[in-house]
Amino acid sequence: MAKIQPVWALDIGQAALKALKLVPGETPDQVVAEAFDYIEHPKILSQPDADADSLIREALATFMDRNDLKGCKVAIAVPGQAGLVKFIKLPPVEKKRIPDIVKFEAKQQIPFDLNEVIWAYQQIGDEDEEEGGDDDFTMAEVGLFAMKRDQINRAILPYKIAGIEIDVVQMSPIALYNFIAWDQIKGSDVKGSVVLIDMGADHTDLIITDGTRIWQRNVPIGGNHFTRALTKELKLTFAKAEHLKKNATKAPDPKAVFTAMRGVFNDFASEINRSIGFYSSVNRMAKIAKIIGLGNAFKMPGLQKFLQQNVTGIEVEKLSSYQRMVGDEVTASPQFAENMLSFGVAYGLALQGLGKSPLRTNLLPPEIEQVRMIRAKKPWILAACALLMLGFTALFYGDYKALAKVDTEPFKKAVASAKSASTRGAGFKSEFDAAKAAWQAKFDEGKSLVLPDGDRAKWPTFLMTLNKYLPDPVKRWGLDPRVPKNQPIIDKLRVHVDRIAPVYRADVATEWFDSIPSNFKNLMHPYDRDNPPSGPGWIIQVVGHHYNPLPKPIDLKLPPDRRTAFGPVDYLQQIVLPGLQVPSFRQFGAHHVALAWMTTDKQWSKEKGSAGNQASNPAPLLARASAPAGGGGEGGEGGDMASMYMSGGAGMMGGMGGGFGGGKSGYGGAMDMEEMMGGGMMPGGMRGGFGGMMGDPNAAAKNMTYLTRTDFLIQFVWQPPTPDAPAPTYEEIVKALREAETSEKNKGAVKIPTEAELEAESIKRSKEVIEDVKKVGEAMTKAMQEAQKNAPAAPAAPATPGAAAPAAPATPAAPAAPGNP
């Protein structure tokens, strides 16, 4: 077993430096004091005219001259006023998880960044729980101790200047607890808790402990407060008042002295009573056995008797001896006996250095420990380097001998021949790589002319998935379409999809997200609004309409799950958009769902439906863009692939029985002239969309039925997950959405637009589309006129009976609309 080093414990107080050297005793319950030192400062450090730093340096220099620290550990104390001591009861947890939970608690309990503090913890009663594996569960109680890094560095600085290497840094109250628990309580017949009062010059450390748990408090009253009371009442200098305080019983008028200090006596007793009362209220089962006084200030005449009279029912005693410390050279010294009350902190520090204290936390900065560890390992590192150098030398000598054997003329010729063959082979490989690159270029050129089916193959799956998340009144509200009375309700809750037009964007943020008006962007989910999309992807455009009317008072009284009238905008906000913002749809790659445009006609009639089943204003669809790299021309854009009109069905159309058919293949941008002007198209899907609500077209005007029709355009980003960019998990998506919904940033910070504001913005965007289409039409007309004007006259037909008339000259193709290829 390795020999335990002796320990020097240093405690620098306001009045003196106390040092104590301990070594292990003959038995485990005994320690031997080999040396001590007591160096009194010329002035009390807290006096206004005292230079505390220089006084401390002088005391340490004197200590180093008198004593030898070689081969000893050094433990020092730092004041506990600025430290943090917390005792935390952890929930039942595996022992191996205690460090992680304590670190989490430290972040909550310590009011500073953990990088700014030095902190440590220890499980209370861990000596009794050493048995058992890491997987065992325990209800642990831990003590958390912390102090700011700059305060510890300030306390260590004088020792660095004096050339003293420190091994243990501990707070004074914890050192006192280690002393009282090991020396006075352990193995004694004390029943209950002990109150330890260590009175210093400016403050008093009060500790209450039962030997296992500790409660500590700093009382802002010390020996100097009695001295200042004498200087104030008796008009004395500080030095004379200090002398009079220590010899109050020998003063010419002792009564006047105690009368001057009576206020401080009362305040001190009140603080002791208040501390004990608070401890008793928190620990109702605890019983205070006695009060033990420490510190030279506690020797003040009359203080012990006054506390005995004013702290009801508790015995107050002054420490008379140390129970477990032996060493005649120290304990028999008159100087040690005279100042024995002030060595409690040094005793507790030395016990921790010997590994005998209950609390063993160390606030020594880790960087100091690291430097010391590196310095200790330097000799071993140098030895390892020397061994490596010897090994490398041996290897070099072996290689040199092998080189000498082959450094001959025949060997050099063989090497030159091998190099020549290698060079010729490298040339052949270079020619092969060049030919392969030329072939690959031609192959890629041909491949680019062939339309890949990658995106086409994804489209049916996408349509089925989108159909799953559009509202279906039959499933959602449990309405049986075979019941006649349910048919009007189903008609109100249907969503009619007129068209789905995907367009590709190389950057969905700058080419789509940034251009969405703020009124429509405010209807996005808070997470999408705060996190713009990025990278390439498809913008899916869903053009549709619904006939959900404004709610009547009777509808508002119904529960939300039975309401059938939400209103033009509320139906989109409460039913349609939330269904497309769910986490499972986001896992498919669809996100940033936005209502991009809407218009409402509150007097929609069969005549308007017969005129084309279109909104009065065209939807501002996005223009087509260039296909993605390797997308294969127009097919990559999705023109022939997906810019399409949808027909009705029980799935995508929500059971509407018919939809808006027709359209132009390849359309993916601005509205063409025929669609913008209505086109006169009236497919059967329109009549199916009304679901029998329109009645006979030839009915009288008095039987006319008006509906509230809302046309809308929903746009969202679709970026299909790939093996290189997989979709996040369902739980990750749910967590991100909930955090965005509950964040302070999104509570009342976003103004939800009104229906009127949305209508105004939509009309503005529709007018821009109409203006663009008019410009295109004018350009087409002008081009056709120029072509007819410049066309050569047709040759005269031969006058042969029965001969066919000559064909008319071909009309030049109209130029494409802006954005169309």
GROMACS .gro file of C-alpha atoms in nm, residues 117-531:
model
  415
  117VAL     CA    1  -1.740   2.860  -1.229
  118ILE     CA    2  -1.550   2.574  -1.069
  119TRP     CA    3  -1.800   2.321  -0.937
  120ALA     CA    4  -1.799   1.973  -0.791
  121TYR     CA    5  -2.049   1.736  -0.635
  122GLN     CA    6  -2.055   1.441  -0.400
  123GLN     CA    7  -2.324   1.191  -0.315
  124ILE     CA    8  -2.424   1.221   0.049
  125GLY     CA    9  -2.371   0.898   0.238
  126ASP     CA   10  -2.189   0.743  -0.061
  127GLU     CA   11  -1.958   0.548   0.171
  128ASP     CA   12  -2.256   0.335   0.273
  129GLU     CA   13  -2.359   0.275  -0.088
  130GLU     CA   14  -2.034   0.168  -0.249
  131GLU     CA   15  -2.158  -0.188  -0.290
  132GLY     CA   16  -2.382  -0.272  -0.586
  133GLY     CA   17  -2.346  -0.234  -0.960
  134ASP     CA   18  -2.397   0.070  -1.181
  135ASP     CA   19  -2.733  -0.066  -1.297
  136ASP     CA   20  -2.879  -0.061  -0.942
  137PHE     CA   21  -3.141   0.206  -0.874
  138THR     CA   22  -3.094   0.448  -0.587
  139MET     CA   23  -3.265   0.756  -0.445
  140ALA     CA   24  -2.948   0.963  -0.414
  141GLU     CA   25  -2.894   1.294  -0.238
  142VAL     CA   26  -2.601   1.494  -0.368
  143GLY     CA   27  -2.422   1.801  -0.244
  144LEU     CA   28  -2.341   2.061  -0.512
  145PHE     CA   29  -2.056   2.304  -0.439
  146ALA     CA   30  -1.954   2.588  -0.672
  147MET     CA   31  -1.760   2.915  -0.677
  148LYS     CA   32  -1.676   3.160  -0.952
  149ARG     CA   33  -1.348   3.087  -1.126
  150ASP     CA   34  -1.209   3.440  -1.087
  151GLN     CA   35  -1.261   3.435  -0.707
  152ILE     CA   36  -1.074   3.105  -0.675
  153ASN     CA   37  -0.791   3.232  -0.895
  154ARG     CA   38  -0.773   3.547  -0.679
  155ALA     CA   39  -0.746   3.334  -0.365
  156ILE     CA   40  -0.475   3.110  -0.518
  157LEU     CA   41  -0.263   3.399  -0.654
  158PRO     CA   42  -0.070   3.476  -0.327
  159TYR     CA   43   0.028   3.109  -0.297
  160LYS     CA   44   0.155   3.108  -0.659
  161ILE     CA   45   0.366   3.415  -0.587
  162ALA     CA   46   0.509   3.244  -0.277
  163GLY     CA   47   0.592   2.933  -0.482
  164ILE     CA   48   0.345   2.704  -0.305
  165GLU     CA   49   0.179   2.434  -0.515
  166ILE     CA   50  -0.179   2.369  -0.405
  167ASP     CA   51  -0.347   2.027  -0.414
  168VAL     CA   52  -0.685   2.092  -0.245
  169VAL     CA   53  -0.910   2.401  -0.250
  170GLN     CA   54  -1.208   2.387  -0.015
  171MET     CA   55  -1.462   2.637   0.123
  172SER     CA   56  -1.421   2.721   0.495
  173PRO     CA   57  -1.772   2.602   0.603
  174ILE     CA   58  -1.716   2.262   0.438
  175ALA     CA   59  -1.375   2.229   0.608
  176LEU     CA   60  -1.544   2.306   0.942
  177TYR     CA   61  -1.805   2.038   0.871
  178ASN     CA   62  -1.530   1.785   0.795
  179PHE     CA   63  -1.363   1.868   1.127
  180ILE     CA   64  -1.674   1.852   1.347
  181ALA     CA   65  -1.814   1.538   1.178
  182TRP     CA   66  -1.486   1.339   1.204
  183ASP     CA   67  -1.344   1.467   1.533
  184GLN     CA   68  -1.649   1.547   1.752
  185ILE     CA   69  -1.950   1.351   1.622
  186LYS     CA   70  -1.808   1.028   1.476
  187GLY     CA   71  -1.802   0.757   1.743
  188SER     CA   72  -1.944   0.990   2.014
  189ASP     CA   73  -2.266   0.964   2.212
  190VAL     CA   74  -2.410   1.287   2.072
  191LYS     CA   75  -2.784   1.241   2.004
  192GLY     CA   76  -2.910   1.493   1.755
  193SER     CA   77  -2.758   1.775   1.555
  194VAL     CA   78  -2.469   2.000   1.657
  195VAL     CA   79  -2.452   2.374   1.590
  196LEU     CA   80  -2.096   2.488   1.516
  197ILE     CA   81  -2.024   2.862   1.545
  198ASP     CA   82  -1.686   2.976   1.406
  199MET     CA   83  -1.663   3.348   1.488
  200GLY     CA   84  -1.409   3.538   1.284
  201ALA     CA   85  -1.313   3.902   1.265
  202ASP     CA   86  -1.582   4.015   1.018
  203HIS     CA   87  -1.832   3.728   0.998
  204THR     CA   88  -1.934   3.401   1.158
  205ASP     CA   89  -1.971   3.065   0.982
  206LEU     CA   90  -2.269   2.876   1.130
  207ILE     CA   91  -2.296   2.504   1.051
  208ILE     CA   92  -2.568   2.265   1.170
  209THR     CA   93  -2.503   1.896   1.107
  210ASP     CA   94  -2.593   1.552   1.234
  211GLY     CA   95  -2.269   1.405   1.100
  212THR     CA   96  -2.414   1.319   0.756
  213ARG     CA   97  -2.608   1.617   0.628
  214ILE     CA   98  -2.508   1.978   0.657
  215TRP     CA   99  -2.683   2.314   0.668
  216GLN     CA  100  -2.465   2.624   0.668
  217ARG     CA  101  -2.515   2.999   0.684
  218ASN     CA  102  -2.291   3.304   0.692
  219VAL     CA  103  -2.379   3.539   0.980
  220PRO     CA  104  -2.253   3.896   0.908
  221ILE     CA  105  -2.136   3.959   1.266
  222GLY     CA  106  -1.779   3.904   1.387
  223GLY     CA  107  -1.532   4.019   1.652
  224ASN     CA  108  -1.472   4.353   1.478
  225HIS     CA  109  -1.836   4.449   1.527
  226PHE     CA  110  -1.784   4.443   1.906
  227THR     CA  111  -1.466   4.651   1.865
  228ARG     CA  112  -1.642   4.909   1.648
  229ALA     CA  113  -1.925   4.934   1.903
  230LEU     CA  114  -1.666   5.024   2.170
  231THR     CA  115  -1.498   5.283   1.945
  232LYS     CA  116  -1.835   5.444   1.880
  233GLU     CA  117  -1.976   5.442   2.235
  234LEU     CA  118  -1.656   5.504   2.434
  235LYS     CA  119  -1.480   5.725   2.175
  236LEU     CA  120  -1.169   5.505   2.158
  237THR     CA  121  -0.923   5.421   1.883
  238PHE     CA  122  -0.958   5.084   1.715
  239ALA     CA  123  -0.643   4.945   1.882
  240LYS     CA  124  -0.749   5.056   2.231
  241ALA     CA  125  -1.102   4.924   2.177
  242GLU     CA  126  -0.961   4.585   2.065
  243HIS     CA  127  -0.746   4.564   2.379
  244LEU     CA  128  -1.038   4.664   2.601
  245LYS     CA  129  -1.262   4.402   2.436
  246LYS     CA  130  -1.015   4.123   2.509
  247ASN     CA  131  -0.972   4.236   2.873
  248ALA     CA  132  -1.324   4.355   2.949
  249THR     CA  133  -1.331   4.198   3.297
  250LYS     CA  134  -1.013   4.386   3.396
  251ALA     CA  135  -1.136   4.723   3.269
  252PRO     CA  136  -1.186   5.011   3.516
  253ASP     CA  137  -1.560   5.005   3.438
  254PRO     CA  138  -1.659   4.658   3.302
  255LYS     CA  139  -2.027   4.749   3.310
  256ALA     CA  140  -1.974   5.038   3.067
  257VAL     CA  141  -1.782   4.807   2.834
  258PHE     CA  142  -2.056   4.542   2.825
  259THR     CA  143  -2.326   4.811   2.798
  260ALA     CA  144  -2.151   4.950   2.486
  261MET     CA  145  -2.140   4.604   2.328
  262ARG     CA  146  -2.491   4.493   2.438
  263GLY     CA  147  -2.652   4.580   2.102
  264VAL     CA  148  -2.407   4.357   1.915
  265PHE     CA  149  -2.460   4.079   2.173
  266ASN     CA  150  -2.838   4.096   2.114
  267ASP     CA  151  -2.804   4.101   1.737
  268PHE     CA  152  -2.569   3.801   1.744
  269ALA     CA  153  -2.800   3.599   1.969
  270SER     CA  154  -3.099   3.688   1.748
  271GLU     CA  155  -2.915   3.563   1.439
  272ILE     CA  156  -2.829   3.234   1.612
  273ASN     CA  157  -3.191   3.185   1.726
  274ARG     CA  158  -3.327   3.270   1.383
  275SER     CA  159  -3.090   3.025   1.211
  276ILE     CA  160  -3.179   2.743   1.451
  277GLY     CA  161  -3.549   2.820   1.414
  278PHE     CA  162  -3.530   2.806   1.035
  279TYR     CA  163  -3.338   2.478   1.043
  280SER     CA  164  -3.593   2.327   1.283
  281SER     CA  165  -3.883   2.435   1.059
  282VAL     CA  166  -3.723   2.269   0.756
  283ASN     CA  167  -3.614   1.956   0.945
  284ARG     CA  168  -3.897   1.899   1.192
  285MET     CA  169  -3.758   1.567   1.314
  286ALA     CA  170  -3.417   1.718   1.395
  287LYS     CA  171  -3.316   1.788   1.755
  288ILE     CA  172  -3.039   2.032   1.846
  289ALA     CA  173  -2.808   1.869   2.098
  290LYS     CA  174  -2.559   2.150   2.170
  291ILE     CA  175  -2.379   2.454   2.038
  292ILE     CA  176  -1.998   2.450   2.001
  293GLY     CA  177  -1.807   2.776   1.969
  294LEU     CA  178  -1.488   2.819   1.765
  295GLY     CA  179  -1.267   3.110   1.664
  296ASN     CA  180  -1.054   3.339   1.880
  297ALA     CA  181  -1.335   3.595   1.884
  298PHE     CA  182  -1.548   3.341   2.073
  299LYS     CA  183  -1.308   3.380   2.369
  300MET     CA  184  -1.452   3.728   2.433
  301PRO     CA  185  -1.554   3.753   2.800
  302GLY     CA  186  -1.925   3.701   2.860
  303LEU     CA  187  -2.016   3.581   2.510
  304GLN     CA  188  -2.062   3.213   2.598
  305LYS     CA  189  -2.269   3.298   2.907
  306PHE     CA  190  -2.484   3.544   2.713
  307LEU     CA  191  -2.562   3.288   2.443
  308GLN     CA  192  -2.642   3.025   2.708
  309GLN     CA  193  -2.899   3.262   2.858
  310ASN     CA  194  -3.053   3.374   2.528
  311VAL     CA  195  -3.057   3.052   2.325
  312THR     CA  196  -3.331   2.867   2.510
  313GLY     CA  197  -3.284   2.504   2.608
  314ILE     CA  198  -2.956   2.443   2.422
  315GLU     CA  199  -2.619   2.391   2.587
  316VAL     CA  200  -2.347   2.630   2.465
  317GLU     CA  201  -1.989   2.514   2.509
  318LYS     CA  202  -1.650   2.632   2.393
  319LEU     CA  203  -1.427   2.373   2.226
  320SER     CA  204  -1.175   2.251   2.484
  321SER     CA  205  -0.979   1.984   2.296
  322TYR     CA  206  -0.949   1.784   1.976
  323GLN     CA  207  -1.066   1.427   2.031
  324ARG     CA  208  -0.879   1.240   1.755
  325MET     CA  209  -0.566   1.448   1.704
  326VAL     CA  210  -0.247   1.358   1.893
  327GLY     CA  211   0.106   1.492   1.886
  328ASP     CA  212   0.261   1.629   2.204
  329GLU     CA  213   0.489   1.871   2.021
  330VAL     CA  214   0.181   2.053   1.892
  331THR     CA  215  -0.096   1.996   2.144
  332ALA     CA  216   0.135   2.077   2.439
  333SER     CA  217   0.255   2.404   2.284
  334PRO     CA  218   0.129   2.714   2.473
  335GLN     CA  219   0.083   2.907   2.148
  336PHE     CA  220  -0.129   2.625   1.999
  337ALA     CA  221  -0.334   2.595   2.318
  338GLU     CA  222  -0.395   2.971   2.324
  339ASN     CA  223  -0.516   2.974   1.959
  340MET     CA  224  -0.670   2.626   1.946
  341LEU     CA  225  -1.018   2.764   1.870
  342SER     CA  226  -0.892   2.914   1.542
  343PHE     CA  227  -0.749   2.588   1.397
  344GLY     CA  228  -1.085   2.425   1.313
  345VAL     CA  229  -1.071   2.513   0.941
  346ALA     CA  230  -0.706   2.400   0.908
  347TYR     CA  231  -0.790   2.073   1.087
  348GLY     CA  232  -1.078   2.001   0.845
  349LEU     CA  233  -0.859   2.083   0.541
  350ALA     CA  234  -0.584   1.848   0.660
  351LEU     CA  235  -0.837   1.569   0.715
  352GLN     CA  236  -0.953   1.605   0.354
  353GLY     CA  237  -0.592   1.593   0.233
  354LEU     CA  238  -0.546   1.265   0.422
  355GLY     CA  239  -0.867   1.122   0.272
  356LYS     CA  240  -1.049   1.095   0.607
  357SER     CA  241  -1.314   1.366   0.564
  358PRO     CA  242  -1.682   1.294   0.483
  359LEU     CA  243  -1.689   1.557   0.205
  360ARG     CA  244  -1.404   1.534  -0.046
  361THR     CA  245  -1.499   1.780  -0.320
  362ASN     CA  246  -1.210   1.983  -0.458
  363LEU     CA  247  -1.249   2.329  -0.620
  364LEU     CA  248  -0.895   2.334  -0.760
  365PRO     CA  249  -0.919   2.461  -1.124
  366PRO     CA  250  -0.880   2.166  -1.365
  367GLU     CA  251  -0.622   2.349  -1.576
  368ILE     CA  252  -0.384   2.353  -1.278
  369GLU     CA  253  -0.433   1.979  -1.228
  370GLN     CA  254  -0.369   1.921  -1.598
  371VAL     CA  255  -0.043   2.120  -1.598
  372ARG     CA  256   0.073   1.932  -1.288
  373MET     CA  257  -0.014   1.596  -1.443
  374ILE     CA  258   0.177   1.679  -1.763
  375ARG     CA  259   0.479   1.787  -1.562
  376ALA     CA  260   0.470   1.464  -1.363
  377LYS     CA  261   0.462   1.258  -1.682
  378LYS     CA  262   0.744   1.444  -1.857
  379PRO     CA  263   1.018   1.205  -1.738
  380TRP     CA  264   0.821   0.910  -1.868
  381ILE     CA  265   0.762   1.086  -2.200
  382LEU     CA  266   1.133   1.162  -2.234
  383ALA     CA  267   1.218   0.799  -2.158
  384ALA     CA  268   0.965   0.682  -2.419
  385CYS     CA  269   1.114   0.922  -2.676
  386ALA     CA  270   1.462   0.790  -2.604
  387LEU     CA  271   1.343   0.432  -2.656
  388LEU     CA  272   1.176   0.533  -2.984
  389MET     CA  273   1.497   0.697  -3.104
  390LEU     CA  274   1.689   0.379  -3.026
  391GLY     CA  275   1.432   0.175  -3.214
  392PHE     CA  276   1.441   0.406  -3.517
  393THR     CA  277   1.822   0.392  -3.517
  394ALA     CA  278   1.813   0.013  -3.522
  395LEU     CA  279   1.560   0.016  -3.805
  396PHE     CA  280   1.770   0.262  -4.003
  397TYR     CA  281   2.082   0.050  -3.958
  398GLY     CA  282   1.896  -0.259  -4.080
  399ASP     CA  283   1.763  -0.075  -4.387
  400TYR     CA  284   2.110   0.063  -4.458
  401LYS     CA  285   2.261  -0.284  -4.459
  402ALA     CA  286   1.987  -0.403  -4.697
  403LEU     CA  287   2.051  -0.105  -4.926
  404ALA     CA  288   2.423  -0.178  -4.936
  405LYS     CA  289   2.350  -0.527  -5.065
  406VAL     CA  290   2.142  -0.404  -5.364
  407ASP     CA  291   2.340  -0.090  -5.451
  408THR     CA  292   2.520  -0.264  -5.743
  409GLU     CA  293   2.534  -0.206  -6.120
  410PRO     CA  294   2.323  -0.513  -6.225
  411PHE     CA  295   2.054  -0.417  -5.972
  412LYS     CA  296   2.047  -0.057  -6.105
  413LYS     CA  297   1.997  -0.185  -6.463
  414ALA     CA  298   1.709  -0.405  -6.352
  415VAL     CA  299   1.547  -0.111  -6.170
  416ALA     CA  300   1.583   0.112  -6.480
  417SER     CA  301   1.419  -0.156  -6.696
  418ALA     CA  302   1.129  -0.188  -6.450
  419LYS     CA  303   1.080   0.188  -6.443
  420SER     CA  304   1.072   0.198  -6.826
  421ALA     CA  305   0.803  -0.072  -6.833
  422SER     CA  306   0.606   0.113  -6.566
  423THR     CA  307   0.624   0.440  -6.763
  424ARG     CA  308   0.503   0.267  -7.081
  425GLY     CA  309   0.216   0.106  -6.889
  426ALA     CA  310   0.119   0.445  -6.741
  427GLY     CA  311   0.105   0.587  -7.094
  428PHE     CA  312  -0.129   0.308  -7.207
  429LYS     CA  313  -0.352   0.372  -6.905
  430SER     CA  314  -0.360   0.746  -6.978
  431GLU     CA  315  -0.468   0.680  -7.338
  432PHE     CA  316  -0.734   0.439  -7.215
  433ASP     CA  317  -0.868   0.695  -6.964
  434ALA     CA  318  -0.883   0.963  -7.236
  435ALA     CA  319  -1.078   0.732  -7.470
  436LYS     CA  320  -1.311   0.632  -7.186
  437ALA     CA  321  -1.376   0.999  -7.101
  438ALA     CA  322  -1.459   1.076  -7.465
  439TRP     CA  323  -1.702   0.781  -7.474
  440GLN     CA  324  -1.861   0.889  -7.145
  441ALA     CA  325  -1.914   1.242  -7.280
  442LYS     CA  326  -2.095   1.103  -7.584
  443PHE     CA  327  -2.297   0.870  -7.363
  444ASP     CA  328  -2.402   1.158  -7.135
  445GLU     CA  329  -2.495   1.368  -7.438
  446GLY     CA  330  -2.722   1.092  -7.565
  447LYS     CA  331  -2.866   1.031  -7.220
  448SER     CA  332  -2.962   1.398  -7.190
  449LEU     CA  333  -3.175   1.360  -7.505
  450VAL     CA  334  -3.381   1.081  -7.346
  451LEU     CA  335  -3.654   1.170  -7.098
  452PRO     CA  336  -3.591   0.991  -6.764
  453ASP     CA  337  -3.888   0.842  -6.587
  454GLY     CA  338  -3.768   0.920  -6.233
  455ASP     CA  339  -4.007   1.207  -6.157
  456ARG     CA  340  -4.289   1.050  -6.362
  457ALA     CA  341  -4.268   0.739  -6.147
  458LYS     CA  342  -4.303   0.946  -5.828
  459TRP     CA  343  -4.611   1.135  -5.948
  460PRO     CA  344  -4.881   0.866  -5.901
  461THR     CA  345  -4.756   0.807  -5.547
  462PHE     CA  346  -4.764   1.179  -5.483
  463LEU     CA  347  -5.125   1.209  -5.608
  464MET     CA  348  -5.236   0.921  -5.384
  465THR     CA  349  -5.060   1.079  -5.086
  466LEU     CA  350  -5.209   1.425  -5.152
  467ASN     CA  351  -5.553   1.268  -5.186
  468LYS     CA  352  -5.508   1.116  -4.839
  469TYR     CA  353  -5.465   1.457  -4.673
  470LEU     CA  354  -5.743   1.652  -4.850
  471PRO     CA  355  -6.067   1.670  -4.645
  472ASP     CA  356  -6.320   1.396  -4.716
  473PRO     CA  357  -6.658   1.478  -4.556
  474VAL     CA  358  -6.773   1.117  -4.580
  475LYS     CA  359  -6.485   0.989  -4.367
  476ARG     CA  360  -6.414   1.292  -4.149
  477TRP     CA  361  -6.771   1.375  -4.042
  478GLY     CA  362  -6.911   1.022  -4.082
  479LEU     CA  363  -7.177   1.129  -4.331
  480ASP     CA  364  -7.342   0.853  -4.531
  481PRO     CA  365  -7.382   0.979  -4.893
  482ARG     CA  366  -7.670   0.732  -4.943
  483VAL     CA  367  -7.884   0.929  -4.697
  484PRO     CA  368  -8.059   1.214  -4.885
  485LYS     CA  369  -8.047   1.460  -4.595
  486ASN     CA  370  -7.667   1.426  -4.581
  487GLN     CA  371  -7.615   1.527  -4.944
  488PRO     CA  372  -7.645   1.910  -4.888
  489ILE     CA  373  -7.402   1.887  -4.596
  490ILE     CA  374  -7.155   1.686  -4.802
  491ASP     CA  375  -7.178   1.945  -5.082
  492LYS     CA  376  -7.081   2.219  -4.836
  493LEU     CA  377  -6.781   2.024  -4.710
  494ARG     CA  378  -6.642   1.907  -5.043
  495VAL     CA  379  -6.317   2.039  -5.186
  496HIS     CA  380  -6.318   2.045  -5.569
  497VAL     CA  381  -5.968   2.021  -5.714
  498ASP     CA  382  -5.965   2.182  -6.058
  499ARG     CA  383  -5.599   2.150  -6.136
  500ILE     CA  384  -5.261   2.044  -5.998
  501ALA     CA  385  -4.966   2.219  -6.164
  502PRO     CA  386  -4.610   2.148  -6.041
  503VAL     CA  387  -4.323   2.378  -6.133
  504TYR     CA  388  -3.956   2.325  -6.061
  505ARG     CA  389  -3.738   2.585  -5.888
  506ALA     CA  390  -3.360   2.573  -5.845
  507ASP     CA  391  -3.395   2.774  -5.522
  508VAL     CA  392  -3.738   2.751  -5.360
  509ALA     CA  393  -3.653   3.031  -5.116
  510THR     CA  394  -3.558   3.315  -5.351
  511GLU     CA  395  -3.777   3.201  -5.642
  512TRP     CA  396  -4.096   3.136  -5.443
  513PHE     CA  397  -4.096   3.182  -5.063
  514ASP     CA  398  -3.961   3.539  -5.066
  515SER     CA  399  -4.223   3.650  -5.319
  516ILE     CA  400  -4.528   3.538  -5.113
  517PRO     CA  401  -4.720   3.845  -4.984
  518SER     CA  402  -4.701   3.888  -4.608
  519ASN     CA  403  -5.079   3.849  -4.564
  520PHE     CA  404  -5.071   3.499  -4.713
  521LYS     CA  405  -4.737   3.411  -4.548
  522ASN     CA  406  -4.892   3.485  -4.205
  523LEU     CA  407  -5.133   3.192  -4.261
  524MET     CA  408  -4.841   2.946  -4.276
  525HIS     CA  409  -4.757   2.725  -3.980
  526PRO     CA  410  -4.528   2.920  -3.740
  527TYR     CA  411  -4.245   2.672  -3.796
  528ASP     CA  412  -4.259   2.719  -4.177
  529ARG     CA  413  -4.286   3.096  -4.139
  530ASP     CA  414  -3.974   3.111  -3.920
  531ASN     CA  415  -3.768   2.858  -4.123
   0.00000   0.00000   0.00000
